PDB file of C-alpha atoms in Angstrom:
ATOM      1  CA  MET B   1      99.665 103.183  66.019  1.00 76.00           C
ATOM      2  CA  GLU B   2      99.641 105.227  62.849  1.00 78.00           C
ATOM      3  CA  TYR B   3      97.091 102.875  61.264  1.00 82.00           C
ATOM      4  CA  LEU B   4      94.977 102.743  64.407  1.00 79.00           C
ATOM      5  CA  GLN B   5      94.787 106.526  64.446  1.00 78.00           C
ATOM      6  CA  GLU B   6      94.095 106.665  60.716  1.00 79.00           C
ATOM      7  CA  LEU B   7      91.179 104.277  61.236  1.00 85.00           C
ATOM      8  CA  GLN B   8      90.000 106.390  64.208  1.00 87.00           C
ATOM      9  CA  VAL B   9      90.165 103.436  66.575  1.00 90.00           C
ATOM     10  CA  PRO B  10      90.539 105.610  69.707  1.00 90.00           C
ATOM     11  CA  ASP B  11      87.313 107.407  68.760  1.00 92.00           C
ATOM     12  CA  LEU B  12      85.583 104.074  68.167  1.00 93.00           C
ATOM     13  CA  PHE B  13      86.580 102.886  71.652  1.00 95.00           C
ATOM     14  CA  LEU B  14      85.440 106.184  73.199  1.00 95.00           C
ATOM     15  CA  ASP B  15      82.067 105.842  71.445  1.00 95.00           C
ATOM     16  CA  MET B  16      81.702 102.338  72.867  1.00 94.00           C
ATOM     17  CA  LEU B  17      81.778 103.716  76.420  1.00 95.00           C
ATOM     18  CA  ALA B  18      78.293 105.163  75.901  1.00 93.00           C
ATOM     19  CA  GLU B  19      76.777 101.874  74.752  1.00 94.00           C
ATOM     20  CA  GLU B  20      74.156 100.085  76.835  1.00 93.00           C
ATOM     21  CA  ASN B  21      75.721  96.700  76.090  1.00 95.00           C
ATOM     22  CA  GLU B  22      78.139  96.014  78.962  1.00 95.00           C
ATOM     23  CA  ASN B  23      80.310  93.830  76.718  1.00 96.00           C
ATOM     24  CA  PHE B  24      80.870  96.773  74.363  1.00 96.00           C
ATOM     25  CA  VAL B  25      81.725  99.072  77.268  1.00 96.00           C
ATOM     26  CA  GLU B  26      84.189  96.547  78.680  1.00 97.00           C
ATOM     27  CA  PHE B  27      85.785  96.015  75.268  1.00 96.00           C
ATOM     28  CA  GLY B  28      85.986  99.769  74.595  1.00 96.00           C
ATOM     29  CA  MET B  29      87.507 100.479  77.985  1.00 97.00           C
ATOM     30  CA  GLY B  30      90.036  97.666  77.554  1.00 97.00           C
ATOM     31  CA  GLY B  31      90.998  99.037  74.155  1.00 95.00           C
ATOM     32  CA  LEU B  32      91.430 102.547  75.514  1.00 96.00           C
ATOM     33  CA  CYS B  33      93.496 101.168  78.363  1.00 97.00           C
ATOM     34  CA  ASN B  34      95.912  99.605  75.891  1.00 95.00           C
ATOM     35  CA  LEU B  35      95.996 102.629  73.561  1.00 94.00           C
ATOM     36  CA  SER B  36      96.431 105.166  76.344  1.00 95.00           C
ATOM     37  CA  MET B  37      99.969 103.949  77.008  1.00 94.00           C
ATOM     38  CA  ASP B  38     101.078 105.450  73.678  1.00 92.00           C
ATOM     39  CA  PRO B  39     101.690 109.226  73.975  1.00 92.00           C
ATOM     40  CA  GLU B  40     100.109 110.012  70.589  1.00 91.00           C
ATOM     41  CA  CYS B  41      97.005 107.955  71.296  1.00 91.00           C
ATOM     42  CA  ARG B  42      96.853 109.444  74.799  1.00 94.00           C
ATOM     43  CA  ASP B  43      96.736 112.901  73.225  1.00 93.00           C
ATOM     44  CA  VAL B  44      93.950 111.850  70.841  1.00 92.00           C
ATOM     45  CA  ILE B  45      91.945 110.456  73.766  1.00 94.00           C
ATOM     46  CA  LEU B  46      92.467 113.650  75.773  1.00 95.00           C
ATOM     47  CA  GLN B  47      91.523 115.908  72.836  1.00 93.00           C
ATOM     48  CA  SER B  48      88.304 113.934  72.398  1.00 92.00           C
ATOM     49  CA  GLY B  49      87.141 114.639  75.951  1.00 92.00           C
ATOM     50  CA  GLY B  50      88.278 111.226  77.082  1.00 93.00           C
ATOM     51  CA  ILE B  51      88.769 112.022  80.765  1.00 95.00           C
ATOM     52  CA  SER B  52      85.076 112.562  81.450  1.00 93.00           C
ATOM     53  CA  LEU B  53      84.020 109.608  79.302  1.00 94.00           C
ATOM     54  CA  VAL B  54      86.519 107.336  81.036  1.00 96.00           C
ATOM     55  CA  THR B  55      85.692 108.662  84.505  1.00 95.00           C
ATOM     56  CA  ASN B  56      82.033 107.763  83.968  1.00 94.00           C
ATOM     57  CA  CYS B  57      83.083 104.116  83.776  1.00 96.00           C
ATOM     58  CA  LEU B  58      84.263 104.142  87.404  1.00 95.00           C
ATOM     59  CA  SER B  59      80.673 103.347  88.375  1.00 93.00           C
ATOM     60  CA  ASN B  60      80.453 100.363  86.037  1.00 94.00           C
ATOM     61  CA  GLY B  61      79.323  97.118  87.651  1.00 92.00           C
ATOM     62  CA  ARG B  62      82.022  94.980  86.037  1.00 95.00           C
ATOM     63  CA  GLU B  63      85.327  94.700  87.840  1.00 95.00           C
ATOM     64  CA  GLU B  64      87.330  94.313  84.618  1.00 96.00           C
ATOM     65  CA  THR B  65      85.864  97.524  83.241  1.00 97.00           C
ATOM     66  CA  VAL B  66      86.653  99.408  86.440  1.00 97.00           C
ATOM     67  CA  LEU B  67      90.220  98.047  86.525  1.00 97.00           C
ATOM     68  CA  SER B  68      90.745  99.171  82.920  1.00 98.00           C
ATOM     69  CA  THR B  69      89.223 102.547  83.796  1.00 97.00           C
ATOM     70  CA  ILE B  70      91.595 103.151  86.703  1.00 97.00           C
ATOM     71  CA  THR B  71      94.592 102.085  84.624  1.00 97.00           C
ATOM     72  CA  THR B  72      93.503 104.328  81.753  1.00 97.00           C
ATOM     73  CA  LEU B  73      93.170 107.300  84.080  1.00 97.00           C
ATOM     74  CA  MET B  74      96.706 106.667  85.329  1.00 97.00           C
ATOM     75  CA  ASN B  75      97.940 106.502  81.728  1.00 97.00           C
ATOM     76  CA  LEU B  76      96.149 109.767  80.893  1.00 96.00           C
ATOM     77  CA  ALA B  77      97.834 111.611  83.756  1.00 94.00           C
ATOM     78  CA  THR B  78     100.097 114.378  82.475  1.00 93.00           C
ATOM     79  CA  PRO B  79     101.178 117.609  84.142  1.00 92.00           C
ATOM     80  CA  THR B  80      98.247 119.395  82.460  1.00 93.00           C
ATOM     81  CA  THR B  81      95.602 116.717  83.157  1.00 94.00           C
ATOM     82  CA  ARG B  82      96.616 115.666  86.660  1.00 92.00           C
ATOM     83  CA  SER B  83      94.261 118.173  88.312  1.00 91.00           C
ATOM     84  CA  LYS B  84      91.266 116.710  86.434  1.00 93.00           C
ATOM     85  CA  ILE B  85      92.304 113.138  87.165  1.00 94.00           C
ATOM     86  CA  SER B  86      92.882 113.815  90.858  1.00 92.00           C
ATOM     87  CA  GLU B  87      89.770 115.862  91.562  1.00 91.00           C
ATOM     88  CA  PRO B  88      88.053 115.154  94.907  1.00 89.00           C
ATOM     89  CA  GLY B  89      85.250 112.982  93.485  1.00 90.00           C
ATOM     90  CA  ILE B  90      87.715 110.657  91.792  1.00 93.00           C
ATOM     91  CA  LEU B  91      89.927 110.523  94.881  1.00 93.00           C
ATOM     92  CA  GLN B  92      86.951 109.637  97.049  1.00 91.00           C
ATOM     93  CA  CYS B  93      86.021 106.915  94.581  1.00 93.00           C
ATOM     94  CA  MET B  94      89.562 105.522  94.759  1.00 94.00           C
ATOM     95  CA  LEU B  95      89.456 105.639  98.556  1.00 92.00           C
ATOM     96  CA  ARG B  96      86.256 103.589  98.455  1.00 92.00           C
ATOM     97  CA  PHE B  97      87.809 101.146  96.012  1.00 95.00           C
ATOM     98  CA  SER B  98      90.828 100.825  98.303  1.00 93.00           C
ATOM     99  CA  LEU B  99      88.408  99.221 100.798  1.00 90.00           C
ATOM    100  CA  ALA B 100      87.010  96.704  98.304  1.00 92.00           C
ATOM    101  CA  GLU B 101      87.110  92.967  98.899  1.00 92.00           C
ATOM    102  CA  SER B 102      88.796  92.372  95.553  1.00 94.00           C
ATOM    103  CA  PRO B 103      92.587  92.502  95.987  1.00 95.00           C
ATOM    104  CA  ARG B 104      93.038  93.628  92.377  1.00 96.00           C
ATOM    105  CA  LEU B 105      90.683  96.562  92.782  1.00 96.00           C
ATOM    106  CA  ARG B 106      91.976  97.429  96.251  1.00 95.00           C
ATOM    107  CA  ASN B 107      95.632  97.360  95.142  1.00 97.00           C
ATOM    108  CA  LEU B 108      95.100  99.269  91.887  1.00 97.00           C
ATOM    109  CA  ALA B 109      93.182 101.991  93.722  1.00 96.00           C
ATOM    110  CA  ALA B 110      96.067 102.257  96.191  1.00 95.00           C
ATOM    111  CA  VAL B 111      98.551 102.581  93.311  1.00 96.00           C
ATOM    112  CA  PHE B 112      96.399 105.310  91.751  1.00 96.00           C
ATOM    113  CA  LEU B 113      96.317 107.246  95.022  1.00 95.00           C
ATOM    114  CA  GLN B 114     100.062 106.900  95.402  1.00 94.00           C
ATOM    115  CA  ASP B 115     101.056 107.712  91.817  1.00 93.00           C
ATOM    116  CA  CYS B 116      98.472 110.280  90.709  1.00 92.00           C
ATOM    117  CA  CYS B 117      97.774 112.219  93.885  1.00 91.00           C
ATOM    118  CA  SER B 118      99.686 114.117  96.498  1.00 87.00           C
ATOM    119  CA  GLU B 119      99.538 113.041 100.126  1.00 89.00           C
ATOM    120  CA  GLU B 120      97.733 116.298 100.887  1.00 91.00           C
ATOM    121  CA  GLN B 121      95.054 115.593  98.254  1.00 87.00           C
ATOM    122  CA  VAL B 122      94.468 112.130  99.701  1.00 88.00           C
ATOM    123  CA  ARG B 123      94.326 113.535 103.242  1.00 88.00           C
ATOM    124  CA  GLN B 124      91.756 116.157 102.187  1.00 88.00           C
ATOM    125  CA  ALA B 125      89.620 113.552 100.429  1.00 85.00           C
ATOM    126  CA  GLN B 126      89.767 111.341 103.516  1.00 85.00           C
ATOM    127  CA  GLN B 127      88.664 114.242 105.712  1.00 84.00           C
ATOM    128  CA  GLN B 128      85.759 115.000 103.368  1.00 82.00           C
ATOM    129  CA  MET B 129      84.695 111.370 103.563  1.00 79.00           C
ATOM    130  CA  GLN B 130      85.109 110.999 107.316  1.00 79.00           C
ATOM    131  CA  GLY B 131      82.259 108.849 108.524  1.00 61.00           C
ATOM    132  CA  LEU B 132      81.225 108.026 104.956  1.00 56.00           C
ATOM    133  CA  GLN B 133      83.350 104.911 104.408  1.00 51.00           C
ATOM    134  CA  THR B 134      80.718 103.239 102.292  1.00 52.00           C
ATOM    135  CA  ALA B 135      80.303 102.955  98.563  1.00 50.00           C
ATOM    136  CA  ILE B 136      77.140 105.053  98.543  1.00 48.00           C
ATOM    137  CA  GLY B 137      76.707 106.575  95.107  1.00 52.00           C
ATOM    138  CA  ILE B 138      79.330 104.424  93.467  1.00 55.00           C
ATOM    139  CA  PRO B 139      78.527 100.733  93.256  1.00 55.00           C
ATOM    140  CA  LEU B 140      81.464  98.427  93.772  1.00 58.00           C
ATOM    141  CA  PRO B 141      81.949  96.185  90.752  1.00 64.00           C
ATOM    142  CA  LYS B 142      80.892  92.574  90.862  1.00 62.00           C
ATOM    143  CA  LYS B 143      83.544  89.944  90.436  1.00 56.00           C
TER     144      LYS B 143
END
């Protein structure tokens, strides 16, 4: 990890999230997903504004990218970041994903809701979405 940080690999992966090439975005998100499990790398990602960059990838059309995004958000959850990671827009996105056809996406979204959010937060997000159980605004990823 020391060498990865010295070579600024987390920053490289974060930069890749803004690329137009979907392969680069998927690779960058996968790399961040792996790095975010390490507390030091997690801190580097957070200090670089990683939550907003990662959250933007929730609307990516590739299922693998979205799965890596959800996992990364779970890895970035700390007592100080939990409020940003469990904001209503993200919760509503996870509720939509929990209705997806893909079992991987559906199950991972359910784990996110269980592990990163309180029951009250989920209940409030569900109430806000009442009658809006579609993926309007956030395209579901293709398989």
